[in-house]
Amino acid sequence: MPRILVADNDVAQLDLRCRMLEAGGYTVLAAFCPSEALRHLARADLILMDLRFPNSEGVDDADVGMALIREIRESGCHLPLIVLSGWPADLEGQPEEQMVSRVMVKPVSFERLLQAVGELVT
């Protein structure tokens, strides 16, 4: 069974995404912060992540998510990567946009999420 790494600093959203994917038959690795996501990376088959994570001042910042994308790719990881964001314009035109498999705008339905994951892990 494919293992999906879900990274989101919003506990409610993280829990919701994990439950959706588990209901779809996937094994889920949950990460609340970028460093935790990096620790789970070697065990994942696909990455599903939010774009905005708290910066050093505690403010949600897309730069933190983009740094995570870069770090994932610079580590040599070429897993499919889906970015979920309520602010997709944060990624548009940035070099990191070319490093992701798909960008999905929140809110994302259960059906659309499972379809996207299924297309990328098969």
Coordinates of C-alpha atoms in Angstrom, one line a residue:
M1 CA 0.0 0.0 0.0
P2 CA 1.4 3.4 -1.0
R3 CA 2.5 5.7 1.9
I4 CA 1.5 9.3 1.7
L5 CA 3.4 11.9 3.6
V6 CA 1.0 14.7 4.6
A7 CA 2.6 17.9 5.9
D8 CA 0.4 20.8 7.3
N9 CA 0.8 23.0 10.4
D10 CA -3.0 23.2 10.8
V11 CA -3.8 20.3 13.1
A12 CA -7.5 20.2 11.9
Q13 CA -6.5 20.1 8.2
L14 CA -3.7 17.6 8.8
D15 CA -6.2 15.3 10.6
L16 CA -8.8 15.7 7.9
R17 CA -6.3 14.9 5.1
C18 CA -5.0 11.9 6.9
R19 CA -8.5 10.5 7.5
M20 CA -9.4 11.1 3.9
L21 CA -6.4 9.2 2.6
E22 CA -6.7 6.4 5.1
A23 CA -10.4 6.0 4.1
G24 CA -9.1 5.8 0.5
G25 CA -6.8 2.9 1.5
Y26 CA -3.5 4.7 1.9
T27 CA -1.0 4.5 4.7
V28 CA -0.4 8.0 6.0
L29 CA 2.7 9.6 7.6
A30 CA 1.7 12.9 9.3
A31 CA 4.0 15.8 9.7
F32 CA 3.2 19.0 11.6
C33 CA 6.3 21.0 10.5
P34 CA 8.9 20.9 7.7
S35 CA 11.6 19.2 9.9
E36 CA 9.2 16.4 10.7
A37 CA 8.3 16.1 7.0
L38 CA 12.0 15.7 6.2
R39 CA 12.3 12.9 8.8
H40 CA 9.5 10.9 7.2
L41 CA 10.7 11.5 3.6
A42 CA 12.5 8.2 3.1
R43 CA 9.4 6.2 4.0
A44 CA 7.0 8.0 1.7
D45 CA 5.8 7.2 -1.8
L46 CA 4.1 10.6 -2.4
I47 CA 4.2 14.0 -0.6
L48 CA 1.1 16.1 0.0
M49 CA 1.9 19.4 1.7
D50 CA 0.5 22.8 2.5
L51 CA 2.6 25.7 1.2
R52 CA 2.4 28.0 4.2
F53 CA 4.2 27.1 7.4
P54 CA 5.0 29.4 10.3
N55 CA 8.2 31.4 10.0
S56 CA 10.6 32.3 12.8
E57 CA 8.1 35.0 14.0
G58 CA 5.2 32.5 13.9
V59 CA 3.5 34.0 10.9
D60 CA 2.4 31.6 8.1
D61 CA 4.7 32.2 5.2
A62 CA 4.9 30.6 1.8
D63 CA 8.7 31.0 1.8
V64 CA 8.9 28.3 4.4
G65 CA 6.9 25.9 2.2
M66 CA 9.0 26.8 -0.8
A67 CA 12.2 26.2 1.2
L68 CA 10.8 22.8 2.1
I69 CA 10.2 22.0 -1.5
R70 CA 13.7 23.0 -2.4
E71 CA 15.2 21.0 0.4
I72 CA 13.2 17.9 -0.6
R73 CA 14.4 18.2 -4.2
E74 CA 18.0 19.1 -3.3
S75 CA 18.1 15.9 -1.1
G76 CA 17.7 13.9 -4.3
C77 CA 14.1 13.0 -3.6
H78 CA 12.0 12.8 -6.8
L79 CA 8.7 11.6 -5.3
P80 CA 5.5 13.0 -6.7
L81 CA 4.7 16.2 -4.7
I82 CA 1.2 17.8 -4.4
V83 CA 0.9 21.2 -2.9
L84 CA -2.4 22.2 -1.4
S85 CA -2.8 25.9 -0.9
G86 CA -5.5 28.5 -0.3
W87 CA -3.0 30.9 -1.9
P88 CA -1.7 29.3 -5.2
A89 CA -0.5 32.6 -6.5
D90 CA 2.3 32.3 -3.9
L91 CA 3.9 29.6 -6.0
E92 CA 3.1 30.9 -9.5
G93 CA 6.1 32.0 -11.4
Q94 CA 8.5 30.8 -8.7
P95 CA 11.3 28.2 -9.5
E96 CA 9.7 25.9 -7.0
E97 CA 6.5 25.7 -9.1
Q98 CA 8.5 23.5 -11.6
M99 CA 9.5 21.2 -8.7
V100 CA 6.0 20.0 -7.8
S101 CA 3.8 17.5 -9.6
R102 CA 0.5 19.3 -9.0
V103 CA -0.9 22.3 -7.2
M104 CA -4.4 22.0 -5.8
V105 CA -6.4 25.0 -4.5
K106 CA -8.1 24.5 -1.1
P107 CA -10.7 23.5 -0.3
V108 CA -10.1 20.1 -2.0
S109 CA -12.9 17.5 -2.1
F110 CA -12.3 13.9 -1.0
E111 CA -12.9 12.7 -4.5
R112 CA -10.5 15.2 -6.1
L113 CA -7.8 14.5 -3.6
L114 CA -8.0 10.7 -4.0
Q115 CA -8.0 11.1 -7.8
A116 CA -4.9 13.2 -7.8
V117 CA -3.1 10.9 -5.4
G118 CA -4.1 7.8 -7.3
E119 CA -2.9 9.3 -10.6
L120 CA 0.5 10.1 -9.2
V121 CA 1.3 6.9 -7.2
T122 CA 0.3 4.3 -9.8

